[in-house]
mmCIF file with all atom_site columns, C-alpha atoms and ligand atoms in Angstrom:
data_model
loop_
_atom_site.group_PDB
_atom_site.id
_atom_site.type_symbol
_atom_site.label_atom_id
_atom_site.label_alt_id
_atom_site.label_comp_id
_atom_site.label_asym_id
_atom_site.label_entity_id
_atom_site.label_seq_id
_atom_site.pdbx_PDB_ins_code
_atom_site.Cartn_x
_atom_site.Cartn_y
_atom_site.Cartn_z
_atom_site.occupancy
_atom_site.B_iso_or_equiv
_atom_site.pdbx_formal_charge
_atom_site.auth_seq_id
_atom_site.auth_comp_id
_atom_site.auth_asym_id
_atom_site.auth_atom_id
_atom_site.pdbx_PDB_model_num
ATOM   1   C  CA  . MET A 1 1   ? 58.806 54.106 83.380  1.00 0.00 ? 1   MET A CA  1
ATOM   2   C  CA  . GLU A 1 2   ? 59.386 54.492 79.609  1.00 0.00 ? 2   GLU A CA  1
ATOM   3   C  CA  . ASN A 1 3   ? 62.100 56.773 78.226  1.00 0.00 ? 3   ASN A CA  1
ATOM   4   C  CA  . SER A 1 4   ? 64.185 56.727 81.356  1.00 0.00 ? 4   SER A CA  1
ATOM   5   C  CA  . LYS A 1 5   ? 67.262 55.013 82.738  1.00 0.00 ? 5   LYS A CA  1
ATOM   6   C  CA  . VAL A 1 6   ? 68.624 54.572 86.275  1.00 0.00 ? 6   VAL A CA  1
ATOM   7   C  CA  . LEU A 1 7   ? 71.263 57.086 87.050  1.00 0.00 ? 7   LEU A CA  1
ATOM   8   C  CA  . ILE A 1 8   ? 71.589 56.490 90.756  1.00 0.00 ? 8   ILE A CA  1
ATOM   9   C  CA  . SER A 1 9   ? 70.290 53.378 92.320  1.00 0.00 ? 9   SER A CA  1
ATOM   10  C  CA  . ALA A 1 10  ? 68.171 53.257 95.675  1.00 0.00 ? 10  ALA A CA  1
ATOM   11  C  CA  . GLU A 1 11  ? 71.070 51.428 97.235  1.00 0.00 ? 11  GLU A CA  1
ATOM   12  C  CA  . GLU A 1 12  ? 73.643 54.076 96.328  1.00 0.00 ? 12  GLU A CA  1
ATOM   13  C  CA  . ILE A 1 13  ? 71.345 56.761 97.717  1.00 0.00 ? 13  ILE A CA  1
ATOM   14  C  CA  . LYS A 1 14  ? 70.989 54.854 100.927 1.00 0.00 ? 14  LYS A CA  1
ATOM   15  C  CA  . LEU A 1 15  ? 74.765 54.546 101.337 1.00 0.00 ? 15  LEU A CA  1
ATOM   16  C  CA  . LYS A 1 16  ? 75.357 58.221 100.528 1.00 0.00 ? 16  LYS A CA  1
ATOM   17  C  CA  . LEU A 1 17  ? 72.776 59.404 102.962 1.00 0.00 ? 17  LEU A CA  1
ATOM   18  C  CA  . ALA A 1 18  ? 74.243 57.275 105.709 1.00 0.00 ? 18  ALA A CA  1
ATOM   19  C  CA  . GLU A 1 19  ? 77.599 58.968 105.052 1.00 0.00 ? 19  GLU A CA  1
ATOM   20  C  CA  . LEU A 1 20  ? 76.130 62.521 105.092 1.00 0.00 ? 20  LEU A CA  1
ATOM   21  C  CA  . GLY A 1 21  ? 74.097 61.714 108.163 1.00 0.00 ? 21  GLY A CA  1
ATOM   22  C  CA  . GLN A 1 22  ? 77.196 60.611 110.001 1.00 0.00 ? 22  GLN A CA  1
ATOM   23  C  CA  . GLN A 1 23  ? 79.084 63.762 108.887 1.00 0.00 ? 23  GLN A CA  1
ATOM   24  C  CA  . ILE A 1 24  ? 76.165 65.971 110.099 1.00 0.00 ? 24  ILE A CA  1
ATOM   25  C  CA  . THR A 1 25  ? 76.026 64.083 113.340 1.00 0.00 ? 25  THR A CA  1
ATOM   26  C  CA  . ASN A 1 26  ? 79.745 64.778 113.888 1.00 0.00 ? 26  ASN A CA  1
ATOM   27  C  CA  . ASP A 1 27  ? 79.657 68.456 112.754 1.00 0.00 ? 27  ASP A CA  1
ATOM   28  C  CA  . TYR A 1 28  ? 76.786 69.397 115.148 1.00 0.00 ? 28  TYR A CA  1
ATOM   29  C  CA  . ALA A 1 29  ? 77.820 67.183 118.106 1.00 0.00 ? 29  ALA A CA  1
ATOM   30  C  CA  . GLY A 1 30  ? 76.334 68.470 121.339 1.00 0.00 ? 30  GLY A CA  1
ATOM   31  C  CA  . GLU A 1 31  ? 74.014 70.906 119.407 1.00 0.00 ? 31  GLU A CA  1
ATOM   32  C  CA  . SER A 1 32  ? 70.424 70.672 118.254 1.00 0.00 ? 32  SER A CA  1
ATOM   33  C  CA  . LEU A 1 33  ? 69.406 71.060 114.681 1.00 0.00 ? 33  LEU A CA  1
ATOM   34  C  CA  . LEU A 1 34  ? 66.460 72.388 112.736 1.00 0.00 ? 34  LEU A CA  1
ATOM   35  C  CA  . MET A 1 35  ? 66.167 70.606 109.340 1.00 0.00 ? 35  MET A CA  1
ATOM   36  C  CA  . VAL A 1 36  ? 64.223 72.691 106.927 1.00 0.00 ? 36  VAL A CA  1
ATOM   37  C  CA  . GLY A 1 37  ? 63.040 70.800 103.892 1.00 0.00 ? 37  GLY A CA  1
ATOM   38  C  CA  . VAL A 1 38  ? 62.199 72.456 100.613 1.00 0.00 ? 38  VAL A CA  1
ATOM   39  C  CA  . LEU A 1 39  ? 58.764 71.083 99.393  1.00 0.00 ? 39  LEU A CA  1
ATOM   40  C  CA  . LYS A 1 40  ? 57.915 69.222 97.622  1.00 0.00 ? 40  LYS A CA  1
ATOM   41  C  CA  . GLY A 1 41  ? 60.996 67.662 96.102  1.00 0.00 ? 41  GLY A CA  1
ATOM   42  C  CA  . ALA A 1 42  ? 63.034 67.380 99.267  1.00 0.00 ? 42  ALA A CA  1
ATOM   43  C  CA  . PHE A 1 43  ? 60.438 65.209 101.249 1.00 0.00 ? 43  PHE A CA  1
ATOM   44  C  CA  . MET A 1 44  ? 62.173 61.955 100.550 1.00 0.00 ? 44  MET A CA  1
ATOM   45  C  CA  . VAL A 1 45  ? 65.778 62.929 101.133 1.00 0.00 ? 45  VAL A CA  1
ATOM   46  C  CA  . MET A 1 46  ? 64.573 64.894 104.276 1.00 0.00 ? 46  MET A CA  1
ATOM   47  C  CA  . ALA A 1 47  ? 62.999 61.648 105.715 1.00 0.00 ? 47  ALA A CA  1
ATOM   48  C  CA  . ASP A 1 48  ? 65.825 59.284 104.889 1.00 0.00 ? 48  ASP A CA  1
ATOM   49  C  CA  . LEU A 1 49  ? 68.635 61.666 105.793 1.00 0.00 ? 49  LEU A CA  1
ATOM   50  C  CA  . ALA A 1 50  ? 67.036 62.730 109.077 1.00 0.00 ? 50  ALA A CA  1
ATOM   51  C  CA  . ARG A 1 51  ? 67.021 59.010 110.071 1.00 0.00 ? 51  ARG A CA  1
ATOM   52  C  CA  . GLN A 1 52  ? 70.775 58.874 109.682 1.00 0.00 ? 52  GLN A CA  1
ATOM   53  C  CA  . VAL A 1 53  ? 71.341 61.855 111.968 1.00 0.00 ? 53  VAL A CA  1
ATOM   54  C  CA  . ASN A 1 54  ? 71.775 61.229 115.587 1.00 0.00 ? 54  ASN A CA  1
ATOM   55  C  CA  . LEU A 1 55  ? 71.042 64.560 117.218 1.00 0.00 ? 55  LEU A CA  1
ATOM   56  C  CA  . ALA A 1 56  ? 68.143 66.387 118.735 1.00 0.00 ? 56  ALA A CA  1
ATOM   57  C  CA  . VAL A 1 57  ? 66.540 67.279 115.415 1.00 0.00 ? 57  VAL A CA  1
ATOM   58  C  CA  . GLU A 1 58  ? 63.377 69.413 114.846 1.00 0.00 ? 58  GLU A CA  1
ATOM   59  C  CA  . PHE A 1 59  ? 61.635 69.849 111.484 1.00 0.00 ? 59  PHE A CA  1
ATOM   60  C  CA  . ASP A 1 60  ? 60.103 72.592 109.395 1.00 0.00 ? 60  ASP A CA  1
ATOM   61  C  CA  . PHE A 1 61  ? 59.306 73.009 105.679 1.00 0.00 ? 61  PHE A CA  1
ATOM   62  C  CA  . MET A 1 62  ? 59.234 75.739 103.129 1.00 0.00 ? 62  MET A CA  1
ATOM   63  C  CA  . ALA A 1 63  ? 57.550 75.522 99.798  1.00 0.00 ? 63  ALA A CA  1
ATOM   64  C  CA  . VAL A 1 64  ? 58.906 77.592 96.907  1.00 0.00 ? 64  VAL A CA  1
ATOM   65  C  CA  . SER A 1 65  ? 58.064 77.680 93.352  1.00 0.00 ? 65  SER A CA  1
ATOM   66  C  CA  . SER A 1 66  ? 60.542 78.366 90.626  1.00 0.00 ? 66  SER A CA  1
ATOM   67  C  CA  . TYR A 1 67  ? 59.658 76.162 87.671  1.00 0.00 ? 67  TYR A CA  1
ATOM   68  C  CA  . GLY A 1 68  ? 55.992 75.828 87.093  1.00 0.00 ? 68  GLY A CA  1
ATOM   69  C  CA  . ALA A 1 69  ? 55.634 72.762 84.870  1.00 0.00 ? 69  ALA A CA  1
ATOM   70  C  CA  . ALA A 1 70  ? 58.596 73.634 82.628  1.00 0.00 ? 70  ALA A CA  1
ATOM   71  C  CA  . THR A 1 71  ? 61.984 71.957 82.692  1.00 0.00 ? 71  THR A CA  1
ATOM   72  C  CA  . GLN A 1 72  ? 63.983 75.249 82.680  1.00 0.00 ? 72  GLN A CA  1
ATOM   73  C  CA  . SER A 1 73  ? 64.428 77.567 85.564  1.00 0.00 ? 73  SER A CA  1
ATOM   74  C  CA  . SER A 1 74  ? 62.457 80.841 85.102  1.00 0.00 ? 74  SER A CA  1
ATOM   75  C  CA  . GLY A 1 75  ? 64.573 82.546 87.724  1.00 0.00 ? 75  GLY A CA  1
ATOM   76  C  CA  . VAL A 1 76  ? 61.470 83.650 89.550  1.00 0.00 ? 76  VAL A CA  1
ATOM   77  C  CA  . VAL A 1 77  ? 61.209 82.256 93.123  1.00 0.00 ? 77  VAL A CA  1
ATOM   78  C  CA  . ARG A 1 78  ? 57.960 82.622 95.076  1.00 0.00 ? 78  ARG A CA  1
ATOM   79  C  CA  . ILE A 1 79  ? 57.617 81.552 98.716  1.00 0.00 ? 79  ILE A CA  1
ATOM   80  C  CA  . LEU A 1 80  ? 54.379 79.482 98.800  1.00 0.00 ? 80  LEU A CA  1
ATOM   81  C  CA  . LYS A 1 81  ? 54.735 78.453 102.446 1.00 0.00 ? 81  LYS A CA  1
ATOM   82  C  CA  . ASP A 1 82  ? 57.122 80.002 104.998 1.00 0.00 ? 82  ASP A CA  1
ATOM   83  C  CA  . LEU A 1 83  ? 58.679 78.439 108.151 1.00 0.00 ? 83  LEU A CA  1
ATOM   84  C  CA  . ASP A 1 84  ? 56.286 77.917 111.035 1.00 0.00 ? 84  ASP A CA  1
ATOM   85  C  CA  . GLN A 1 85  ? 58.878 78.775 113.706 1.00 0.00 ? 85  GLN A CA  1
ATOM   86  C  CA  . GLU A 1 86  ? 61.483 81.450 114.509 1.00 0.00 ? 86  GLU A CA  1
ATOM   87  C  CA  . ILE A 1 87  ? 65.135 80.522 113.555 1.00 0.00 ? 87  ILE A CA  1
ATOM   88  C  CA  . ALA A 1 88  ? 67.041 83.229 115.525 1.00 0.00 ? 88  ALA A CA  1
ATOM   89  C  CA  . GLY A 1 89  ? 69.902 81.620 117.360 1.00 0.00 ? 89  GLY A CA  1
ATOM   90  C  CA  . ARG A 1 90  ? 69.291 78.055 115.946 1.00 0.00 ? 90  ARG A CA  1
ATOM   91  C  CA  . ASN A 1 91  ? 71.339 75.690 113.795 1.00 0.00 ? 91  ASN A CA  1
ATOM   92  C  CA  . VAL A 1 92  ? 69.439 75.638 110.485 1.00 0.00 ? 92  VAL A CA  1
ATOM   93  C  CA  . LEU A 1 93  ? 70.118 72.989 107.792 1.00 0.00 ? 93  LEU A CA  1
ATOM   94  C  CA  . ILE A 1 94  ? 68.142 73.502 104.559 1.00 0.00 ? 94  ILE A CA  1
ATOM   95  C  CA  . VAL A 1 95  ? 67.616 70.118 102.855 1.00 0.00 ? 95  VAL A CA  1
ATOM   96  C  CA  . GLU A 1 96  ? 67.043 70.315 99.075  1.00 0.00 ? 96  GLU A CA  1
ATOM   97  C  CA  . ASP A 1 97  ? 66.573 67.640 96.389  1.00 0.00 ? 97  ASP A CA  1
ATOM   98  C  CA  . ILE A 1 98  ? 68.708 69.311 93.670  1.00 0.00 ? 98  ILE A CA  1
ATOM   99  C  CA  . VAL A 1 99  ? 70.689 72.468 92.996  1.00 0.00 ? 99  VAL A CA  1
ATOM   100 C  CA  . ASP A 1 100 ? 70.359 73.452 89.408  1.00 0.00 ? 100 ASP A CA  1
ATOM   101 C  CA  . SER A 1 101 ? 70.872 77.203 88.738  1.00 0.00 ? 101 SER A CA  1
ATOM   102 C  CA  . GLY A 1 102 ? 71.181 77.838 92.440  1.00 0.00 ? 102 GLY A CA  1
ATOM   103 C  CA  . LEU A 1 103 ? 68.511 80.593 92.246  1.00 0.00 ? 103 LEU A CA  1
ATOM   104 C  CA  . THR A 1 104 ? 66.206 78.940 94.608  1.00 0.00 ? 104 THR A CA  1
ATOM   105 C  CA  . LEU A 1 105 ? 68.766 78.396 97.357  1.00 0.00 ? 105 LEU A CA  1
ATOM   106 C  CA  . SER A 1 106 ? 70.414 81.773 96.850  1.00 0.00 ? 106 SER A CA  1
ATOM   107 C  CA  . TYR A 1 107 ? 67.026 83.401 97.394  1.00 0.00 ? 107 TYR A CA  1
ATOM   108 C  CA  . LEU A 1 108 ? 66.137 81.183 100.339 1.00 0.00 ? 108 LEU A CA  1
ATOM   109 C  CA  . THR A 1 109 ? 69.434 81.475 102.176 1.00 0.00 ? 109 THR A CA  1
ATOM   110 C  CA  . LYS A 1 110 ? 69.285 85.228 101.764 1.00 0.00 ? 110 LYS A CA  1
ATOM   111 C  CA  . SER A 1 111 ? 65.735 85.451 103.259 1.00 0.00 ? 111 SER A CA  1
ATOM   112 C  CA  . LEU A 1 112 ? 66.721 83.170 106.117 1.00 0.00 ? 112 LEU A CA  1
ATOM   113 C  CA  . ARG A 1 113 ? 70.070 84.781 107.028 1.00 0.00 ? 113 ARG A CA  1
ATOM   114 C  CA  . VAL A 1 114 ? 68.355 88.024 107.933 1.00 0.00 ? 114 VAL A CA  1
ATOM   115 C  CA  . ARG A 1 115 ? 66.544 86.146 110.596 1.00 0.00 ? 115 ARG A CA  1
ATOM   116 C  CA  . LYS A 1 116 ? 69.854 85.604 112.363 1.00 0.00 ? 116 LYS A CA  1
ATOM   117 C  CA  . PRO A 1 117 ? 70.154 81.869 112.789 1.00 0.00 ? 117 PRO A CA  1
ATOM   118 C  CA  . LYS A 1 118 ? 73.249 80.660 114.706 1.00 0.00 ? 118 LYS A CA  1
ATOM   119 C  CA  . SER A 1 119 ? 74.311 78.796 111.684 1.00 0.00 ? 119 SER A CA  1
ATOM   120 C  CA  . LEU A 1 120 ? 72.887 78.206 108.100 1.00 0.00 ? 120 LEU A CA  1
ATOM   121 C  CA  . GLU A 1 121 ? 74.037 75.335 105.877 1.00 0.00 ? 121 GLU A CA  1
ATOM   122 C  CA  . ILE A 1 122 ? 72.757 73.439 102.958 1.00 0.00 ? 122 ILE A CA  1
ATOM   123 C  CA  . ALA A 1 123 ? 72.443 69.652 102.225 1.00 0.00 ? 123 ALA A CA  1
ATOM   124 C  CA  . ALA A 1 124 ? 71.463 68.634 98.700  1.00 0.00 ? 124 ALA A CA  1
ATOM   125 C  CA  . LEU A 1 125 ? 71.180 65.201 97.327  1.00 0.00 ? 125 LEU A CA  1
ATOM   126 C  CA  . LEU A 1 126 ? 72.094 66.268 93.833  1.00 0.00 ? 126 LEU A CA  1
ATOM   127 C  CA  . LEU A 1 127 ? 74.223 69.118 92.406  1.00 0.00 ? 127 LEU A CA  1
ATOM   128 C  CA  . LYS A 1 128 ? 74.253 69.828 88.697  1.00 0.00 ? 128 LYS A CA  1
ATOM   129 C  CA  . LYS A 1 129 ? 77.918 70.447 87.888  1.00 0.00 ? 129 LYS A CA  1
ATOM   130 C  CA  . ASP A 1 130 ? 78.929 73.693 86.089  1.00 0.00 ? 130 ASP A CA  1
ATOM   131 C  CA  . ILE A 1 131 ? 75.370 74.878 86.006  1.00 0.00 ? 131 ILE A CA  1
ATOM   132 C  CA  . GLN A 1 132 ? 75.130 77.153 88.957  1.00 0.00 ? 132 GLN A CA  1
ATOM   133 C  CA  . ARG A 1 133 ? 74.518 80.667 87.839  1.00 0.00 ? 133 ARG A CA  1
ATOM   134 C  CA  . VAL A 1 134 ? 74.691 82.124 91.224  1.00 0.00 ? 134 VAL A CA  1
ATOM   135 C  CA  . SER A 1 135 ? 77.312 80.911 93.681  1.00 0.00 ? 135 SER A CA  1
ATOM   136 C  CA  . ILE A 1 136 ? 76.182 79.178 96.700  1.00 0.00 ? 136 ILE A CA  1
ATOM   137 C  CA  . GLU A 1 137 ? 77.973 76.936 99.134  1.00 0.00 ? 137 GLU A CA  1
ATOM   138 C  CA  . VAL A 1 138 ? 76.523 73.551 99.571  1.00 0.00 ? 138 VAL A CA  1
ATOM   139 C  CA  . LYS A 1 139 ? 78.093 71.914 102.534 1.00 0.00 ? 139 LYS A CA  1
ATOM   140 C  CA  . TYR A 1 140 ? 76.774 68.415 102.247 1.00 0.00 ? 140 TYR A CA  1
ATOM   141 C  CA  . THR A 1 141 ? 76.381 67.157 98.669  1.00 0.00 ? 141 THR A CA  1
ATOM   142 C  CA  . GLY A 1 142 ? 75.139 63.769 97.676  1.00 0.00 ? 142 GLY A CA  1
ATOM   143 C  CA  . PHE A 1 143 ? 76.121 63.358 94.026  1.00 0.00 ? 143 PHE A CA  1
ATOM   144 C  CA  . GLU A 1 144 ? 77.237 65.783 91.287  1.00 0.00 ? 144 GLU A CA  1
ATOM   145 C  CA  . ILE A 1 145 ? 75.449 65.042 88.049  1.00 0.00 ? 145 ILE A CA  1
ATOM   146 C  CA  . GLY A 1 146 ? 75.423 66.370 84.540  1.00 0.00 ? 146 GLY A CA  1
ATOM   147 C  CA  . PRO A 1 147 ? 72.992 68.873 83.064  1.00 0.00 ? 147 PRO A CA  1
ATOM   148 C  CA  . GLU A 1 148 ? 70.346 66.148 82.254  1.00 0.00 ? 148 GLU A CA  1
ATOM   149 C  CA  . PHE A 1 149 ? 66.881 66.406 83.707  1.00 0.00 ? 149 PHE A CA  1
ATOM   150 C  CA  . VAL A 1 150 ? 66.346 63.844 86.397  1.00 0.00 ? 150 VAL A CA  1
ATOM   151 C  CA  . VAL A 1 151 ? 63.262 62.518 88.207  1.00 0.00 ? 151 VAL A CA  1
ATOM   152 C  CA  . GLY A 1 152 ? 62.548 60.135 91.060  1.00 0.00 ? 152 GLY A CA  1
ATOM   153 C  CA  . TYR A 1 153 ? 63.292 60.013 94.802  1.00 0.00 ? 153 TYR A CA  1
ATOM   154 C  CA  . GLY A 1 154 ? 61.122 63.208 95.230  1.00 0.00 ? 154 GLY A CA  1
ATOM   155 C  CA  . LEU A 1 155 ? 62.006 64.884 91.983  1.00 0.00 ? 155 LEU A CA  1
ATOM   156 C  CA  . ASP A 1 156 ? 59.158 65.371 89.483  1.00 0.00 ? 156 ASP A CA  1
ATOM   157 C  CA  . HIS A 1 157 ? 58.421 66.119 85.986  1.00 0.00 ? 157 HIS A CA  1
ATOM   158 C  CA  . ALA A 1 158 ? 55.175 67.982 85.775  1.00 0.00 ? 158 ALA A CA  1
ATOM   159 C  CA  . GLY A 1 159 ? 54.266 66.478 89.179  1.00 0.00 ? 159 GLY A CA  1
ATOM   160 C  CA  . LYS A 1 160 ? 54.971 62.936 88.300  1.00 0.00 ? 160 LYS A CA  1
ATOM   161 C  CA  . TYR A 1 161 ? 57.611 60.129 89.105  1.00 0.00 ? 161 TYR A CA  1
ATOM   162 C  CA  . ARG A 1 162 ? 58.398 61.571 92.600  1.00 0.00 ? 162 ARG A CA  1
ATOM   163 C  CA  . ASN A 1 163 ? 57.773 58.096 93.988  1.00 0.00 ? 163 ASN A CA  1
ATOM   164 C  CA  . LEU A 1 164 ? 60.451 56.332 92.070  1.00 0.00 ? 164 LEU A CA  1
ATOM   165 C  CA  . PRO A 1 165 ? 62.992 54.756 94.623  1.00 0.00 ? 165 PRO A CA  1
ATOM   166 C  CA  . HIS A 1 166 ? 66.040 55.726 92.483  1.00 0.00 ? 166 HIS A CA  1
ATOM   167 C  CA  . ILE A 1 167 ? 67.117 58.812 90.357  1.00 0.00 ? 167 ILE A CA  1
ATOM   168 C  CA  . ALA A 1 168 ? 66.392 58.337 86.593  1.00 0.00 ? 168 ALA A CA  1
ATOM   169 C  CA  . VAL A 1 169 ? 67.390 60.386 83.627  1.00 0.00 ? 169 VAL A CA  1
ATOM   170 C  CA  . MET A 1 170 ? 64.402 61.463 81.804  1.00 0.00 ? 170 MET A CA  1
ATOM   171 C  CA  . ASP A 1 171 ? 64.241 61.886 78.040  1.00 0.00 ? 171 ASP A CA  1
ATOM   172 C  CA  . THR A 1 172 ? 62.221 65.048 77.660  1.00 0.00 ? 172 THR A CA  1
ATOM   173 C  CA  . GLU A 1 173 ? 61.739 64.734 73.890  1.00 0.00 ? 173 GLU A CA  1
HETATM 174 P  P1  . IMP B 2 .   ? 67.315 76.095 90.841  1.00 0.00 ? 201 IMP B P1  1
HETATM 175 O  O1  . IMP B 2 .   ? 66.680 77.322 91.494  1.00 0.00 ? 201 IMP B O1  1
HETATM 176 O  O2  . IMP B 2 .   ? 67.612 76.273 89.375  1.00 0.00 ? 201 IMP B O2  1
HETATM 177 O  O3  . IMP B 2 .   ? 68.625 75.702 91.531  1.00 0.00 ? 201 IMP B O3  1
HETATM 178 O  O4  . IMP B 2 .   ? 66.238 74.867 90.782  1.00 0.00 ? 201 IMP B O4  1
HETATM 179 C  C1  . IMP B 2 .   ? 66.037 74.153 91.871  1.00 0.00 ? 201 IMP B C1  1
HETATM 180 C  C2  . IMP B 2 .   ? 64.727 73.477 91.871  1.00 0.00 ? 201 IMP B C2  1
HETATM 181 O  O5  . IMP B 2 .   ? 64.508 73.135 90.491  1.00 0.00 ? 201 IMP B O5  1
HETATM 182 C  C3  . IMP B 2 .   ? 64.890 72.076 92.470  1.00 0.00 ? 201 IMP B C3  1
HETATM 183 O  O6  . IMP B 2 .   ? 64.533 72.258 93.855  1.00 0.00 ? 201 IMP B O6  1
HETATM 184 C  C4  . IMP B 2 .   ? 63.873 71.265 91.657  1.00 0.00 ? 201 IMP B C4  1
HETATM 185 O  O7  . IMP B 2 .   ? 62.668 71.324 92.228  1.00 0.00 ? 201 IMP B O7  1
HETATM 186 C  C5  . IMP B 2 .   ? 63.885 71.829 90.296  1.00 0.00 ? 201 IMP B C5  1
HETATM 187 N  N1  . IMP B 2 .   ? 64.806 71.046 89.363  1.00 0.00 ? 201 IMP B N1  1
HETATM 188 C  C6  . IMP B 2 .   ? 65.971 71.465 88.915  1.00 0.00 ? 201 IMP B C6  1
HETATM 189 N  N2  . IMP B 2 .   ? 66.550 70.502 88.189  1.00 0.00 ? 201 IMP B N2  1
HETATM 190 C  C7  . IMP B 2 .   ? 65.741 69.568 88.147  1.00 0.00 ? 201 IMP B C7  1
HETATM 191 C  C8  . IMP B 2 .   ? 65.726 68.242 87.483  1.00 0.00 ? 201 IMP B C8  1
HETATM 192 O  O8  . IMP B 2 .   ? 66.671 67.733 86.841  1.00 0.00 ? 201 IMP B O8  1
HETATM 193 N  N3  . IMP B 2 .   ? 64.723 67.400 87.842  1.00 0.00 ? 201 IMP B N3  1
HETATM 194 C  C9  . IMP B 2 .   ? 63.598 67.850 88.516  1.00 0.00 ? 201 IMP B C9  1
HETATM 195 N  N4  . IMP B 2 .   ? 63.565 69.091 89.100  1.00 0.00 ? 201 IMP B N4  1
HETATM 196 C  C10 . IMP B 2 .   ? 64.606 69.826 88.979  1.00 0.00 ? 201 IMP B C10 1
HETATM 197 MG MG1 . MG  B 3 .   ? 62.711 71.703 94.712  1.00 0.00 ? 202 MG  B MG1 1
#
């Protein structure tokens, strides 16, 4: 891809997810877990992280829209696809690709918490440092990065580059 450089390699991602998977396996020992992926960006981290988790795991997905095709958060979150199942009394782990303003996850956790899960935590591959405009607690974080716009490993720019095996910084000029 032109105008991009590798920020986090496929190998680094793999090692980090093994670490997070081990942590999740330990934290929920003896329990079952519902992993909720936020489409579309989280599909890769969901698939790779889940394979590092040794628990009785079930899966569900939500789709939200906060960006359109722009690279700046609009602050508007729409639920395009809700969960298929009830989460009352269950351990729910939301899996996200990246936390930027935190608006998406803040909205999501609020709307899931009222459904009374037994527990509700967040795993995010990337966290943009010092950017969060709303405070949310991300229990499992892969990497903290700067404010630059990144693509790859599920993350897109205008729908493209999700299939890159690494995280790249994109020059949006
Ligand atoms: P937030 O609501 O501002 O935290 O935005 C979160 C969502 O914005 C993520 O789930 C991504 O889909 C998208 N996003 C934020 N930053 C980036 C980026 O650097 N590259 C690609 N997508 C991003
Ligand atoms: Mg997303």
